[in-house]
Amino acid sequence: MIKVSYGSKSLESLNRNKNGNSKKQKKDPHQEKMTNMIHSIMGDLESVIRKGIEQQKAGTRNMNEVLESVEGLFGIKAKEESDNTFSIDGTVFTAEELQKAVGVIKGVEGEISAHITESKLLDYINYAHFEIARNVVGKYAKKNLNIQQGELVNKALNSFINKAQEVHDTIIERIFEKTQDKYYGYKVTDTGVNDDLATVTGDKVVASNQDLINRITSLFSTADFSDSAAVSKVIKDFKEMVIPAYKEVTEDTEKLEDKLSYDELSLTKTIKNFMNHASD
């Protein structure tokens, strides 16, 4: 017998159907529909379980990162009280509260650090950044945390700011000497020291007028940064406050305007970023 091929199957095999051995049994449409539905449900369930496991792993990893950050931010390790609560020096946080609080503090401290130059010396704009941070973090704590939690968060921020001030003061004592100038009343005694803090102040970059620093602090301490009109006004007031200081070190109108424009951009960006860090 000659076999005629059709594709990969012989014609004989295609025609062999009398005993029902070669033909497939017809499936019940209802049963097939149910089978497909079960497979679909099982596939969805597997996907949900896999996603849940991945989220759980990510949550554990994120929480571990938070706990590693606590000691650096608060000066003490967090103690796990239960699966979802932790305490810092006796103050209890839920995991969510602690994760958010750590994120706010780290974000704000990062923004502050980004505006302090490598010299670690402080200009008037830096004192504005300090107070914006205190204002934003204080309001965040009041809205989202209890009194004890809020005190701890504000203490952590103030500790960071105080350390920045201490570094500044140490450098002043080491390489600067006092002058009679009203606003930038120090000069560098070590001529090998370079500084890029202010674009118009040359080697006299140290904000020395405590009265002006206090007025800047007061200005930003009560401002409502959620109101765009209030933000514009507080920045305008700051620029008017520092003009006499900048004029002490430059008579160049163009340089003065450049410095004021830089300050406006810096403050606008800082306020926006701080508010983003502290948003719900």
Coordinates of C-alpha atoms in Angstrom, one line a residue:
M1 CA 0.0 0.0 0.0
I2 CA 1.3 3.4 -1.0
K3 CA 1.1 6.0 1.7
V4 CA 0.4 9.6 0.6
S5 CA 1.7 12.2 3.1
Y6 CA -0.1 15.3 4.1
G7 CA 2.2 17.5 6.1
S8 CA 3.6 15.4 8.9
K9 CA 0.7 13.0 8.9
S10 CA -0.1 10.2 6.5
L11 CA -3.3 10.1 4.5
E12 CA -4.0 6.7 6.1
S13 CA -3.8 8.0 9.6
L14 CA -6.1 11.0 8.7
N15 CA -8.7 8.6 7.3
R16 CA -8.5 6.1 10.2
N17 CA -11.6 7.0 12.2
K18 CA -13.9 4.0 12.3
N19 CA -13.0 2.8 15.8
G20 CA -12.9 6.4 17.1
N21 CA -9.2 6.0 18.0
S22 CA -8.0 8.8 15.9
K23 CA -10.8 11.3 16.3
K24 CA -10.9 13.5 19.4
Q25 CA -13.9 13.3 21.6
K26 CA -16.2 16.4 21.3
K27 CA -15.9 18.5 24.5
D28 CA -18.9 19.7 26.4
P29 CA -19.0 23.5 25.7
H30 CA -20.2 24.2 29.2
Q31 CA -17.4 22.1 30.7
E32 CA -14.8 23.7 28.5
K33 CA -16.0 27.2 29.5
M34 CA -15.8 26.2 33.2
T35 CA -12.3 24.8 32.7
N36 CA -11.1 28.0 31.1
M37 CA -12.7 30.1 33.8
I38 CA -11.0 28.1 36.5
H39 CA -7.6 28.4 34.8
S40 CA -8.2 32.2 34.5
I41 CA -9.1 32.5 38.2
M42 CA -6.1 30.4 39.2
G43 CA -3.8 32.6 37.1
D44 CA -5.2 35.7 38.7
L45 CA -4.9 34.2 42.1
E46 CA -1.3 33.3 41.5
S47 CA -0.6 36.8 40.3
V48 CA -2.1 38.4 43.4
I49 CA -0.2 36.1 45.7
R50 CA 3.1 36.8 43.9
K51 CA 2.5 40.5 44.0
G52 CA 1.6 40.3 47.7
I53 CA 4.9 38.4 48.4
E54 CA 6.9 41.0 46.5
Q55 CA 5.2 43.9 48.3
Q56 CA 5.8 42.2 51.7
K57 CA 9.5 41.8 50.8
A58 CA 9.7 45.4 49.7
G59 CA 7.9 46.6 52.8
T60 CA 10.3 44.6 55.0
R61 CA 13.3 45.9 53.1
N62 CA 12.0 49.5 53.4
M63 CA 11.3 49.1 57.1
N64 CA 14.8 47.8 57.7
E65 CA 16.2 50.9 55.9
V66 CA 14.0 53.1 58.2
L67 CA 15.2 51.4 61.3
E68 CA 18.8 51.8 60.2
S69 CA 18.2 55.5 59.7
V70 CA 16.6 56.1 63.1
E71 CA 19.8 56.1 65.2
G72 CA 21.5 58.6 63.0
L73 CA 18.4 60.9 63.0
F74 CA 17.3 60.6 66.6
G75 CA 20.5 59.5 68.3
I76 CA 19.0 56.3 69.6
K77 CA 18.0 53.0 68.2
A78 CA 14.3 52.1 67.7
K79 CA 12.9 49.2 69.7
E80 CA 10.4 46.9 68.2
E81 CA 7.3 46.7 70.4
S82 CA 5.2 44.5 68.2
D83 CA 4.7 43.6 64.5
N84 CA 3.6 47.1 63.7
T85 CA 4.9 49.4 66.5
F86 CA 8.3 50.7 67.4
S87 CA 9.5 53.0 70.2
I88 CA 12.2 55.6 70.3
D89 CA 13.3 56.6 73.8
G90 CA 9.9 55.5 75.1
T91 CA 7.8 57.2 72.4
V92 CA 5.8 54.8 70.4
F93 CA 5.2 55.0 66.6
T94 CA 3.3 52.7 64.3
A95 CA 5.4 51.4 61.4
E96 CA 3.7 53.8 59.0
E97 CA 4.1 56.8 61.3
L98 CA 7.8 56.1 61.8
Q99 CA 8.4 55.4 58.1
K100 CA 6.8 58.8 57.2
A101 CA 8.5 60.8 59.9
V102 CA 12.0 59.4 59.0
G103 CA 11.3 60.2 55.3
V104 CA 10.3 63.8 56.2
I105 CA 13.4 64.4 58.4
K106 CA 15.8 62.8 55.9
G107 CA 14.3 64.8 53.0
V108 CA 14.4 68.1 54.8
E109 CA 17.9 67.6 56.2
G110 CA 19.1 66.6 52.7
E111 CA 17.7 69.8 51.3
I112 CA 19.4 71.9 54.0
S113 CA 22.7 70.2 53.4
A114 CA 22.5 70.8 49.6
H115 CA 22.4 74.6 50.3
I116 CA 25.4 74.6 52.6
T117 CA 28.6 74.9 50.6
E118 CA 31.7 72.7 51.1
S119 CA 33.2 75.5 53.4
K120 CA 30.4 74.8 55.9
L121 CA 30.0 78.5 56.5
L122 CA 26.6 80.1 56.8
D123 CA 25.1 83.0 55.0
Y124 CA 21.8 84.7 55.6
I125 CA 20.0 82.5 53.1
N126 CA 21.0 79.4 55.1
Y127 CA 19.3 80.8 58.2
A128 CA 16.2 81.2 56.0
H129 CA 16.4 77.5 55.0
F130 CA 16.7 76.5 58.7
E131 CA 13.6 78.3 59.7
I132 CA 11.6 77.1 56.7
A133 CA 12.5 73.6 57.7
R134 CA 11.4 74.2 61.3
N135 CA 8.1 75.7 60.2
V136 CA 7.3 72.9 57.7
V137 CA 8.3 70.0 60.0
G138 CA 6.6 71.6 63.0
K139 CA 3.3 71.8 61.1
Y140 CA 3.7 68.3 59.8
A141 CA 4.2 67.0 63.3
K142 CA 1.3 68.9 64.7
K143 CA -1.0 67.5 62.0
N144 CA 0.2 63.9 61.8
L145 CA 1.7 63.0 65.2
N146 CA 0.9 63.1 68.8
I147 CA 2.7 65.6 71.2
Q148 CA 5.4 63.2 72.2
Q149 CA 6.1 62.1 68.7
G150 CA 6.1 65.6 67.5
E151 CA 8.6 66.7 70.1
L152 CA 11.0 63.9 69.1
V153 CA 10.8 64.8 65.4
N154 CA 11.3 68.5 66.1
K155 CA 14.2 67.7 68.4
A156 CA 15.9 65.6 65.7
L157 CA 15.7 68.4 63.2
N158 CA 16.9 71.0 65.7
S159 CA 19.8 68.8 66.6
F160 CA 20.8 68.6 62.9
I161 CA 20.6 72.4 62.5
N162 CA 22.5 73.0 65.8
K163 CA 25.3 70.8 64.5
A164 CA 25.6 72.8 61.3
Q165 CA 25.8 76.0 63.4
E166 CA 28.5 74.4 65.6
V167 CA 30.6 73.5 62.6
H168 CA 30.2 77.0 61.3
D169 CA 31.3 78.5 64.7
T170 CA 34.3 76.2 64.9
I171 CA 35.6 77.4 61.5
I172 CA 35.0 81.0 62.5
E173 CA 37.1 80.6 65.6
R174 CA 39.9 78.9 63.7
I175 CA 40.4 81.0 60.5
F176 CA 38.5 84.2 60.8
E177 CA 38.8 87.4 62.7
K178 CA 36.2 90.0 63.7
T179 CA 35.9 93.3 61.8
Q180 CA 33.9 96.5 62.2
D181 CA 31.6 95.7 59.3
K182 CA 27.9 95.5 60.2
Y183 CA 26.7 92.6 58.2
Y184 CA 29.7 90.6 57.2
G185 CA 31.9 91.3 60.2
Y186 CA 34.6 88.7 59.7
K187 CA 37.5 88.3 57.4
V188 CA 39.6 85.3 56.6
T189 CA 43.0 85.2 58.3
D190 CA 44.2 82.2 56.4
T191 CA 44.7 83.3 52.8
G192 CA 44.8 79.7 51.6
V193 CA 41.1 79.2 52.4
N194 CA 38.7 79.5 49.4
D195 CA 35.0 79.9 49.7
D196 CA 32.1 80.0 47.2
L197 CA 29.2 80.7 49.5
A198 CA 28.1 84.0 48.2
T199 CA 28.5 85.4 44.7
V200 CA 28.9 89.0 45.7
T201 CA 30.7 88.8 49.1
G202 CA 34.2 87.9 48.1
D203 CA 36.2 86.5 51.0
K204 CA 33.7 88.0 53.6
V205 CA 31.0 85.4 53.4
V206 CA 30.0 84.9 57.1
A207 CA 26.6 86.3 58.1
S208 CA 27.5 88.1 61.4
N209 CA 24.6 90.4 62.1
Q210 CA 22.5 88.6 64.8
D211 CA 19.7 91.2 64.6
L212 CA 19.3 90.4 60.8
I213 CA 19.4 86.7 61.5
N214 CA 16.7 87.0 64.1
R215 CA 14.5 89.0 61.8
I216 CA 14.9 86.4 59.1
T217 CA 14.1 83.6 61.5
S218 CA 11.0 85.5 62.7
L219 CA 9.9 86.1 59.1
F220 CA 9.9 82.5 58.1
S221 CA 8.8 81.0 61.4
T222 CA 5.1 81.9 61.0
A223 CA 4.7 82.0 57.2
D224 CA 2.0 79.9 55.6
F225 CA 3.8 78.1 52.8
S226 CA 0.6 76.5 51.5
D227 CA -0.5 79.9 50.3
S228 CA 1.3 81.0 47.1
A229 CA 0.6 84.7 47.8
A230 CA 2.1 84.3 51.3
V231 CA 5.2 82.6 49.8
S232 CA 5.7 85.5 47.3
K233 CA 5.4 88.1 50.1
V234 CA 7.8 86.3 52.5
I235 CA 10.4 86.0 49.8
K236 CA 9.9 89.7 48.8
D237 CA 10.4 90.7 52.5
F238 CA 13.5 88.6 52.8
K239 CA 15.1 90.2 49.7
E240 CA 14.4 93.7 51.2
M241 CA 16.0 92.6 54.5
V242 CA 19.2 91.4 53.0
I243 CA 19.8 94.2 50.4
P244 CA 21.6 96.4 53.0
A245 CA 23.9 93.5 53.8
Y246 CA 24.7 92.8 50.2
K247 CA 25.3 96.4 49.5
E248 CA 28.0 96.4 52.2
V249 CA 30.1 94.2 50.1
T250 CA 29.3 95.3 46.5
E251 CA 28.4 98.4 44.7
D252 CA 27.8 96.5 41.5
T253 CA 24.0 96.7 40.7
E254 CA 24.2 93.7 38.3
K255 CA 25.9 91.5 40.9
L256 CA 23.4 92.6 43.5
E257 CA 20.4 91.7 41.3
D258 CA 22.0 88.4 40.4
K259 CA 22.4 87.5 44.1
L260 CA 18.8 88.5 44.9
S261 CA 17.5 86.5 41.9
Y262 CA 19.5 83.5 43.2
D263 CA 18.0 83.9 46.6
E264 CA 14.5 84.0 45.2
L265 CA 15.0 80.8 43.2
S266 CA 16.6 79.1 46.2
L267 CA 13.9 79.9 48.6
T268 CA 11.1 79.1 46.1
K269 CA 12.7 75.7 45.4
T270 CA 13.4 75.0 49.1
I271 CA 9.8 75.8 50.2
K272 CA 8.3 73.6 47.4
N273 CA 10.6 70.7 48.2
F274 CA 10.1 70.9 51.9
M275 CA 6.3 70.9 51.4
N276 CA 6.6 67.9 49.2
H277 CA 8.6 66.0 51.8
A278 CA 6.0 66.7 54.4
S279 CA 2.9 66.1 52.3
D280 CA 0.5 63.3 53.2

